[in-house]
Each structure stands twice: as C-alpha cells, then as structure tokens.
Coordinates of C-alpha atoms in Angstrom, one line a residue:
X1 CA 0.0 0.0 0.0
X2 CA 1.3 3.1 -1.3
X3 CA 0.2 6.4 0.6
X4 CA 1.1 10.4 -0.2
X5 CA 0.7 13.3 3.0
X6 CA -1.2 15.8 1.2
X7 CA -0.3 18.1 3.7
X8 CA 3.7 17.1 3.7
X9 CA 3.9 17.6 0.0
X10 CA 1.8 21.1 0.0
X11 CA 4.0 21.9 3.0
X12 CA 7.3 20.8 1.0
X13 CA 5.6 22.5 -2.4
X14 CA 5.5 26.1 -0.7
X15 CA 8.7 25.6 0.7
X16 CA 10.0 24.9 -2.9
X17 CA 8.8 28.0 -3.9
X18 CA 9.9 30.1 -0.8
X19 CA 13.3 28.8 -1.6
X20 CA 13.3 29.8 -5.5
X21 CA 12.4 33.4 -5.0
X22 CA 10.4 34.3 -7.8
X23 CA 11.6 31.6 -10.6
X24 CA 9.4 29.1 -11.8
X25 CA 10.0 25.8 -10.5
X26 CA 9.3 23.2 -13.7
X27 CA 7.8 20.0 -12.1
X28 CA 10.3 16.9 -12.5
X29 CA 7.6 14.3 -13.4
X30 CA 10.2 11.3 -13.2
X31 CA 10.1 12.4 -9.5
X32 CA 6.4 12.0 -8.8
X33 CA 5.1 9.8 -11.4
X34 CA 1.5 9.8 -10.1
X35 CA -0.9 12.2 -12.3
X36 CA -3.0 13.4 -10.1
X37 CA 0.2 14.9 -8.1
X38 CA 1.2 16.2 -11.0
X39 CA -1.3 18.7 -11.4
X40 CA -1.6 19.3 -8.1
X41 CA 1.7 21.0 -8.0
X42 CA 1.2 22.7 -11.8
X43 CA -2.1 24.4 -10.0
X44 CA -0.1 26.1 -7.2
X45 CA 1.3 29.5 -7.7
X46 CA 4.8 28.9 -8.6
X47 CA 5.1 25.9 -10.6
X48 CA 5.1 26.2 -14.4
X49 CA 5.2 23.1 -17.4
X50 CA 6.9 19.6 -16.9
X51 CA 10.2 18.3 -17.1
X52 CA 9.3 14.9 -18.3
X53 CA 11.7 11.8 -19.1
X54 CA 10.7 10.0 -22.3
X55 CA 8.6 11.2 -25.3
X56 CA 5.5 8.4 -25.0
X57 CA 5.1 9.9 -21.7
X58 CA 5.3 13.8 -23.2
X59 CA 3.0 12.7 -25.6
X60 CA 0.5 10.7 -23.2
X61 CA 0.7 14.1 -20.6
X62 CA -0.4 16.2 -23.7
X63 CA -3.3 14.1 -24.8
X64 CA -4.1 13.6 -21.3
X65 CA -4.8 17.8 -20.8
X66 CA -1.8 17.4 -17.8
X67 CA 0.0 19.8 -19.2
X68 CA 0.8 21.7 -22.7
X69 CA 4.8 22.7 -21.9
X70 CA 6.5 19.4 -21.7
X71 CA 10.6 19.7 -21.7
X72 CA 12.1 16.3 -22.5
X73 CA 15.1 16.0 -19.9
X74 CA 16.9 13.4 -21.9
X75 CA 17.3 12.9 -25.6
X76 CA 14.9 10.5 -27.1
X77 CA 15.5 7.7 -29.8
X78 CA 12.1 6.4 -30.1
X79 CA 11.5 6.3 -33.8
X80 CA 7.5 5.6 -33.0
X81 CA 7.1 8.6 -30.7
X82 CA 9.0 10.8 -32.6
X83 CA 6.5 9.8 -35.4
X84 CA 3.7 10.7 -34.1
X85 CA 4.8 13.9 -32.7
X86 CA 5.7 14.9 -36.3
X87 CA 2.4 14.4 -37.5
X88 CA 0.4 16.0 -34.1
X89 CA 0.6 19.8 -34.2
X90 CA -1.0 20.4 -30.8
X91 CA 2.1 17.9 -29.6
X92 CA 4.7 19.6 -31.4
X93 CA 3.3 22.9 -29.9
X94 CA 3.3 21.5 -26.4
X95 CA 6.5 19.5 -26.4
X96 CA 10.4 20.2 -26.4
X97 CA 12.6 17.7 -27.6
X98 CA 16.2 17.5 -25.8
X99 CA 19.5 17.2 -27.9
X100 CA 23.5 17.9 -27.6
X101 CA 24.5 15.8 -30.9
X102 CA 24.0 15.9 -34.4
X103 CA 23.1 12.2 -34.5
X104 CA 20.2 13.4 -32.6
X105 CA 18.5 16.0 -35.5
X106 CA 20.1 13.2 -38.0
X107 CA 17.3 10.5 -36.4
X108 CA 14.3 12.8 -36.0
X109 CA 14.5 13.7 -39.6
X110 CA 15.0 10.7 -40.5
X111 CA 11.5 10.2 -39.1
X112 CA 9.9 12.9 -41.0
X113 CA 7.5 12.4 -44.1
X114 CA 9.9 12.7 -47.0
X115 CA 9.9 16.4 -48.6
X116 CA 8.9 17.5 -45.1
X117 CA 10.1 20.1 -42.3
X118 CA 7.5 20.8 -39.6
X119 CA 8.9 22.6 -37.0
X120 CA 10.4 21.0 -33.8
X121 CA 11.1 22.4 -30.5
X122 CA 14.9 22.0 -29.4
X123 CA 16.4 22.3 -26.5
X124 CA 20.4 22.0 -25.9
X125 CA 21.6 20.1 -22.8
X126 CA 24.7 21.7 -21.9
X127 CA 26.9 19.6 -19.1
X128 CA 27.2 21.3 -15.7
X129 CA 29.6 19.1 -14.2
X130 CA 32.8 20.5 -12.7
X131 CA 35.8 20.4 -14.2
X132 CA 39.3 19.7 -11.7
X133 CA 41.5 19.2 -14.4
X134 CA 41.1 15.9 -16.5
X135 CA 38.3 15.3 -13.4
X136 CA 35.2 15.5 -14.3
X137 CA 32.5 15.6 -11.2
X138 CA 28.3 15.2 -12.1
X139 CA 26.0 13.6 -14.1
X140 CA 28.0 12.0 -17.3
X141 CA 25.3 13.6 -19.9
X142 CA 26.0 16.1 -22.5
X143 CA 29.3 16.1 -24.5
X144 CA 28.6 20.0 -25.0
X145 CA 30.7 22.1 -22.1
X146 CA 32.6 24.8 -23.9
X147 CA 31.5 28.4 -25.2
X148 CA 32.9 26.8 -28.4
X149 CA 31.3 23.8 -28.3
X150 CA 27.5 24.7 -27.9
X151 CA 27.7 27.8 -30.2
X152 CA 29.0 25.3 -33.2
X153 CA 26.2 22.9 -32.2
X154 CA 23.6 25.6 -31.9
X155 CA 24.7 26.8 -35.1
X156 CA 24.3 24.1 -36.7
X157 CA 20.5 23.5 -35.1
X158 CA 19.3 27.1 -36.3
X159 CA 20.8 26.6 -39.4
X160 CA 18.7 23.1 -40.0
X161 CA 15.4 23.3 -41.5
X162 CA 12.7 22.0 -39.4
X163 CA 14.0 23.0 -36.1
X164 CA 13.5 25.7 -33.9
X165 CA 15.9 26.0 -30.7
X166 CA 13.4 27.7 -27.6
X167 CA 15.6 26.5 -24.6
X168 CA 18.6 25.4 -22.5
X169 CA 19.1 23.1 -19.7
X170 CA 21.7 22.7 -17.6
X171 CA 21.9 20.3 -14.6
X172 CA 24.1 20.1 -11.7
X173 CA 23.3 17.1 -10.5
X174 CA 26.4 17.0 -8.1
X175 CA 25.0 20.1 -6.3
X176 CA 21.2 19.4 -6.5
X177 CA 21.7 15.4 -6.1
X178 CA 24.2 14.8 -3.6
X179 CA 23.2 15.3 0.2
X180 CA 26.2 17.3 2.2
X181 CA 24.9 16.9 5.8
X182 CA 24.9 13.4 6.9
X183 CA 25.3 13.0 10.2
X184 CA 27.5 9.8 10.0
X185 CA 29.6 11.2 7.6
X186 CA 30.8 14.7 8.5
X187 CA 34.1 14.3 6.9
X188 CA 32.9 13.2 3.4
X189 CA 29.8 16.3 4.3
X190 CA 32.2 18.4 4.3
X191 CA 34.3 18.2 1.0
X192 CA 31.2 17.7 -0.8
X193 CA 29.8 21.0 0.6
X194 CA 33.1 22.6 -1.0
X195 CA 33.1 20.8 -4.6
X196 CA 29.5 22.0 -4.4
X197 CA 30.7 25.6 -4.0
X198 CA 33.4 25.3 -6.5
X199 CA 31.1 23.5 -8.9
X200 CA 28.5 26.3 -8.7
X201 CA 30.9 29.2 -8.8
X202 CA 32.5 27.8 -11.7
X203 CA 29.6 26.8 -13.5
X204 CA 27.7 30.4 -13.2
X205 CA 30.8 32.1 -15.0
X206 CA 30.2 29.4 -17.8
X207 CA 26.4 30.2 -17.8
X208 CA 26.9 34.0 -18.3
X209 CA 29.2 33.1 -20.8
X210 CA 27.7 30.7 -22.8
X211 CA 24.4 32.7 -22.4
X212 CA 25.8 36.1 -23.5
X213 CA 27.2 34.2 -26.6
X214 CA 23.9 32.2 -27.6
X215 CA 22.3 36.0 -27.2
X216 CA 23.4 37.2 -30.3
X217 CA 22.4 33.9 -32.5
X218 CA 19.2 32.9 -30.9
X219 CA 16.5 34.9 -28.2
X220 CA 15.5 31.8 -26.0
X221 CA 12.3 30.8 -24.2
X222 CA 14.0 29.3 -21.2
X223 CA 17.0 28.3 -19.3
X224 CA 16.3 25.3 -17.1
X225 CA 18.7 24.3 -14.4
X226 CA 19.4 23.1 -10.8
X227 CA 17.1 20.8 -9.2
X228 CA 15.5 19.8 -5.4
X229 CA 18.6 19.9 -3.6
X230 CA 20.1 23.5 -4.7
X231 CA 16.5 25.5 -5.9
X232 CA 18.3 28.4 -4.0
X233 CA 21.7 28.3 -5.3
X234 CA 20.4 28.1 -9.3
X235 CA 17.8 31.2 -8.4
X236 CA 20.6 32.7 -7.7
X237 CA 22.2 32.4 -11.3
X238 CA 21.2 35.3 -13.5
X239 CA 20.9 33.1 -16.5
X240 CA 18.5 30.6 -15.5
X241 CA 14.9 31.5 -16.3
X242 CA 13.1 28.3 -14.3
X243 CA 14.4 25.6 -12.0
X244 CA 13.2 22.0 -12.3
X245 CA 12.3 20.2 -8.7
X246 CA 10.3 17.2 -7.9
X247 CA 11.9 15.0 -5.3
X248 CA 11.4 18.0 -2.8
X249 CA 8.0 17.2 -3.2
X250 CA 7.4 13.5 -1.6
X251 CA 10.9 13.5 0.1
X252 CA 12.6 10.0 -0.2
X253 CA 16.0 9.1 2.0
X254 CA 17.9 10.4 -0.4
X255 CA 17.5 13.8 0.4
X256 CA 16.9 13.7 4.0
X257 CA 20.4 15.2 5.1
X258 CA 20.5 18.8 3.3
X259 CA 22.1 21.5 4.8
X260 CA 20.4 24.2 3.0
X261 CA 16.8 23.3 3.1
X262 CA 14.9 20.4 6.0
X263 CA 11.6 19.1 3.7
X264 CA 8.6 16.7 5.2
X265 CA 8.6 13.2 3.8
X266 CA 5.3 12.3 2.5
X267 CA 5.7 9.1 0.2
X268 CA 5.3 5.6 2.5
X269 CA 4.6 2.1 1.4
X270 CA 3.1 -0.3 4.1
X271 CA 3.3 -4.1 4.0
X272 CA 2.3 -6.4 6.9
X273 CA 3.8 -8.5 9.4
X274 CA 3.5 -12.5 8.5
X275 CA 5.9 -14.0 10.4
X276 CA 7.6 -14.1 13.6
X277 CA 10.6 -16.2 13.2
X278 CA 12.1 -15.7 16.6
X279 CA 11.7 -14.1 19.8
X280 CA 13.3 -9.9 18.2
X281 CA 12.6 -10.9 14.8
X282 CA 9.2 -10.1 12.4
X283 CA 9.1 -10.8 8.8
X284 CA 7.3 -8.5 6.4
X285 CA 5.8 -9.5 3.3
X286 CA 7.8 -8.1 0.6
X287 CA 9.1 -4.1 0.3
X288 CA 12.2 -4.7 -1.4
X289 CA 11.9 -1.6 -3.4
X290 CA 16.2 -0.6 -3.8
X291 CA 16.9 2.4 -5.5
X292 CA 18.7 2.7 -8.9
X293 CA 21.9 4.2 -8.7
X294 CA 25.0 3.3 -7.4
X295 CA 24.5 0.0 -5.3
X296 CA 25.0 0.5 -1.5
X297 CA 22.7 0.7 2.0
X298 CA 21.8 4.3 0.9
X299 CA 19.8 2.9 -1.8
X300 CA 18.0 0.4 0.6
X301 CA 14.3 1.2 1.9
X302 CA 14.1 2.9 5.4
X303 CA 11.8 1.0 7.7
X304 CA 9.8 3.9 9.3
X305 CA 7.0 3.0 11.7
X306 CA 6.7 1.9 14.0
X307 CA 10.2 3.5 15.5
X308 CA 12.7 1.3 16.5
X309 CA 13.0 -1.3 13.2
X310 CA 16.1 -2.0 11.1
X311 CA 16.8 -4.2 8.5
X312 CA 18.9 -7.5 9.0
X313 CA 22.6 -7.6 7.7
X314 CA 22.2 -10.7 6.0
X315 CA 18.5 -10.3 4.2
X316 CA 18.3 -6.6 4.3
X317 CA 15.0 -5.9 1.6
X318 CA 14.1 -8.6 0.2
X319 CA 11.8 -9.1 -2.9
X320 CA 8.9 -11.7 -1.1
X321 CA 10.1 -11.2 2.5
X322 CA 12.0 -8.2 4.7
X323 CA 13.3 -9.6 8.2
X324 CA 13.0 -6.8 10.9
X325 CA 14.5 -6.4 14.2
X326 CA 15.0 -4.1 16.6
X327 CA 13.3 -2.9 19.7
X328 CA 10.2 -1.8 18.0
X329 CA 9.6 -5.6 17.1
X330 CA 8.4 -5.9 20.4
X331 CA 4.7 -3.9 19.7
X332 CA 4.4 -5.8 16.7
X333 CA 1.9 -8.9 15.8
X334 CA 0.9 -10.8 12.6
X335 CA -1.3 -9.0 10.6
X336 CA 0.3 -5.5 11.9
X337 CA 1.6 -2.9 9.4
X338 CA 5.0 -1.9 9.0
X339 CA 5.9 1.9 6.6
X340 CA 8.7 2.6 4.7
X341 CA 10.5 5.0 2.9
X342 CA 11.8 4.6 -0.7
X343 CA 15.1 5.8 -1.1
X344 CA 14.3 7.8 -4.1
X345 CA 11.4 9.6 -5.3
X346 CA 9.3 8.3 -8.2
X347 CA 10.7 5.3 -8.4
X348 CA 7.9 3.9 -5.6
X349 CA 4.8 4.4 -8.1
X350 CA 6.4 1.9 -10.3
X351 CA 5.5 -1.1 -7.6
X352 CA 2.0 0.2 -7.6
X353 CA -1.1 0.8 -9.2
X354 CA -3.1 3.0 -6.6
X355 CA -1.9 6.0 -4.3
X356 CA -3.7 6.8 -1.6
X357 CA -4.2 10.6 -0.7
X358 CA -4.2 11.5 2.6
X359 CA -4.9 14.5 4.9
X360 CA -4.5 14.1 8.6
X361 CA -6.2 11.0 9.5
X362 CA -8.4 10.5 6.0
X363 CA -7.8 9.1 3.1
X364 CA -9.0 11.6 0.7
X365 CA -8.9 10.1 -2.3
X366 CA -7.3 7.0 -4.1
X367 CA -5.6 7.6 -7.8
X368 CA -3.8 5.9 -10.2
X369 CA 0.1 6.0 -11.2
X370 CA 1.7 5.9 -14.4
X371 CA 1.6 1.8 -14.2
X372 CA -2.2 2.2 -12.6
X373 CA -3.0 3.8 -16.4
X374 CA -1.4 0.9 -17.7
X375 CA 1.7 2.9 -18.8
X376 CA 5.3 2.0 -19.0
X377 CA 7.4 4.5 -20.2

C-alpha cells in the first residue's frame, strides 16, 4: 500500500517555492510519477510546465490535458514517438525535444515524411559538471561544455530546417543530487559542501558566458537548471529562467540530510507483518523496493513506523520477505503494518497501481500512477 501526505507535500511545495524566489519551478515528473500529483503541484502559484523523461510519456501528458509545456530532460531515440509527434501539431506545440548531438536532429529527420520540415522544438543540454583538471564531477550527460562547443552545435540547429531551438538546460546534479549533511559522515559532508561551492561558482561564470554568446544567435524561451537539492543556489544564477524540482515534493531518503533546506517526507509504502521467526525478529511480506543508482545501504528502503526497526545484515530488503529487528519488534503482531521510505522519489509508483491521498487521519482520495494507467514509459 502506497500512501502520499497531502499536507507534507503542500508543506514541501510552498517551501519549494519560498526557496526559489520568484523563478518558476518546472515540475520533474520522473520524481512523482503519479498524475493526479502532477497537477496538483502545476495548479499552485509557482510551478510552471513539466520536465518529463521520455517522449510516449510527453505525448500521453499532452493528450491527457496534464500539461501543454512538456521539456524532454533526456534525448529520445524512439522512432515511434518521434513519429507521431511529427504528424500532431497540438504535440509539437506543447513538447520540447532534448539534444546535444548531431546524430540526434540526423534521427528525428530521419523520421519525417519525405519532402517535409514541420517545426520542432529543441532544447540543448549543456553539461554542468565540474571540471578539476582531466576530473570530471556530475552527471556524465551532455558532450557539450565549452563556449565553443554549444555555439557550433547551436549553429548548426538554427541553421537546419525543421528545427527551432526555444531552450537550454543545464543540470548540476552533483549540487542538487548529492546530500552534504549526513550525520554519520561529516568528513565526506564536508568536502562535498566545497566541490558544491566550486562546482557552482565555476559553473555560473560558464552560464553568463555561454548565455551572452547564444544572445546574439538565438532569443531563447527558457533556461532550465538546478534541481531539489540546490533550488536556491540556481535562483541565484542570472541566466536561469526556471528551476526543475520534484523530489522536494514526496521526500525520499535520499534527500533527507540537506544543509540548505529540511523538507517533510510524504511518500510511504506499508506491508504487513507474516511471520515471527524468533523471539526480536518479524518478517514483512515483501518491500524490497532498492533504488537505482550506485548499489550500496543508501539505496535500501528505510523502515519507518513503528520506530525502532532496522533491517537485517544478511537479508536486508528482500523481494517476497524483509526480516525486521529491533526494539520496535516488540509492539508488533501478525497481521500488523509496517511503513517505509523509498530511497528515491518516483521510483515507488512503479511497484504500484493506486496511491492513496491522505490529509490528517483521511484518506482523501485513491488515484492511479503511471503503471495504474497501464503505462510503461
């Protein structure tokens, strides 16, 4: 049983926006998933468009009335999709398309009718990471990083029929991704706290400097950068026009030990109690939900409630059974609950078909994810 705190994530919403000053925040719908919290957070005062992560799902938001500004995070490859948004002007309106390589325009018009060129929104990923060197620190995404580099590239986009470049985006997932206050680990804390502040002090001279240069070719809709994690940090940067968020919405572990911002959870799963093994020891049907990523404990569920319960060394998650000990075994009987959090956010609605919406002590309402709709993006 999957369950969202309406009043955690409205809580964690306005704090989103408190912390961006005045930009947009773009919702991150790889972070949330669920439609109906989708547009919950597009109708608040703050939030503008989607920053989606494959084109079906663009496509399926659009014909679904969610949302008619849909930014493609990643680049796509799906000949099908990319088909049908040709031919759907209301899609090719409401969608932006991501790309940092020729290969990319080279495959979408190879998707066209022949003697074609409707036009198609662009965006260029440009990579944030930090440079040390030959070191390269962040997400391993675009090959763009140089003035050089994206003015040749965007060049080459206005100059293509058929195209029309609207945005940029530019992620820093080692500043918006990373947690720097982690109670167990002050030492590693605190040198990520410092490549954070060289990574964003480096990365806003690059900013005004690519953005300055792409002024004189191009007038651009939008700049999207930063994420959850460092909302105030990328306000703060004069050339980003909107900031994309969405795990500071539902909170998973992975963001619980922030130093610049302390959100609500409001994502849980629940499954029951159907053993007891031994005298300290309960068995939970199922809940091994582990996080993508890099594999290690921090990608592991947290038992939640009751307080008290911790996963066993040997078993830890498991994908039929999850052994729990601890001193809050001792309230627990067959049949009982047990709540979890999922280490990252999103990735829970794909073990489930419902959601249920609380407030307080009341369900309010029970919707559907992305798999509930029978999707599978």
């Amino acid at each position: 049983m999957v369950v969202v705190d309406l009043d955690a994530f409205d809580a964690n919403a306005d704090d989103l926006v408190r912390r961006a000053g005045g930009t947009p925040i773009r919702v991150a719908s790889k972070s949330l998933r669920v439609p109906a919290l989708l547009t919950r957070a597009l109708a608040r005062d703050g939030f503008a468009g989607v920053l989606g992560y494959t084109l079906r799902e663009g496509l399926w938001l659009v014909e679904q009335g969610i949302s008619t500004d849909v930014v493609l995070a990643y680049p796509t490859v799906d000949r099908g999709g990319l088909r049908r948004l040709l031919a759907d002007e209301k899609a090719r309106a409401s969608i932006t398309l991501m790309v940092d390589n020729v290969a990319h325009l080279d495959l979408i018009d190879g998707c066209r009718e022949p003697g074609t060129s409707v036009p198609v929104r662009v965006a260029l990923d440009i990579d944030a990471g930090l440079r040390l060197g030959r070191s390269h620190v962040g997400p391993k995404r675009s090959p763009l990083h140089d003035s050089a580099d994206v003015l040749g590239f965007a060049r080459a986009v206005i100059a293509r029929p058929g195209f029309e470049l609207v945005g940029v985006m530019t992620y820093e997932g080692q500043v918006a991704g990373v947690q720097d206050a982690v109670p167990t680990q002050r030492a590693k804390s605190l040198v990520v706290r410092r490549l954070k502040s060289a990574s964003m002090a480096q990365l806003a001279e690059r900013r005004s400097q690519i953005a300055s240069a792409l002024a004189e070719l191009v007038e651009l809709e939008f700049w999207n950068g930063g994420g959850s994690g460092s909302v105030e940090a990328t306000a703060a940067d004069r050339a980003v026009t909107e900031i994309a968020a969405g795990s500071g919405l539902l909170v998973p572990t992975l963001f619980d030990h922030y130093q610049s911002f302390r959100p609500r959870p409001a994502a849980f799963y629940g499954v029951p109690v159907v053993r007891k093994p031994s005298e300290g020891i309960v068995t939970a049907a199922g809940g091994g939900f582990i996080a993508s990523g890099p594999a290690g404990k921090d990608r592991a569920p947290l038992p939640w409630a009751p307080a008290g319960l911790h996963l066993t060394g040997l078993e830890g998650a498991g994908e039929v059974q999850s052994p729990l000990t601890g001193p809050g075994v001792a309230a627990l009987e067959i049949g009982d609950w047990v709540w979890f959090r999922h280490a990252k956010s999103g990735e829970l609605a794909e073990h489930t078909n419902l959601v249920h919406l609380v407030s307080g002590d009341s369900v309010v309402e029970t919707v559907r994810s992305y798999r509930g709709f029978g999707c599978s993006w």
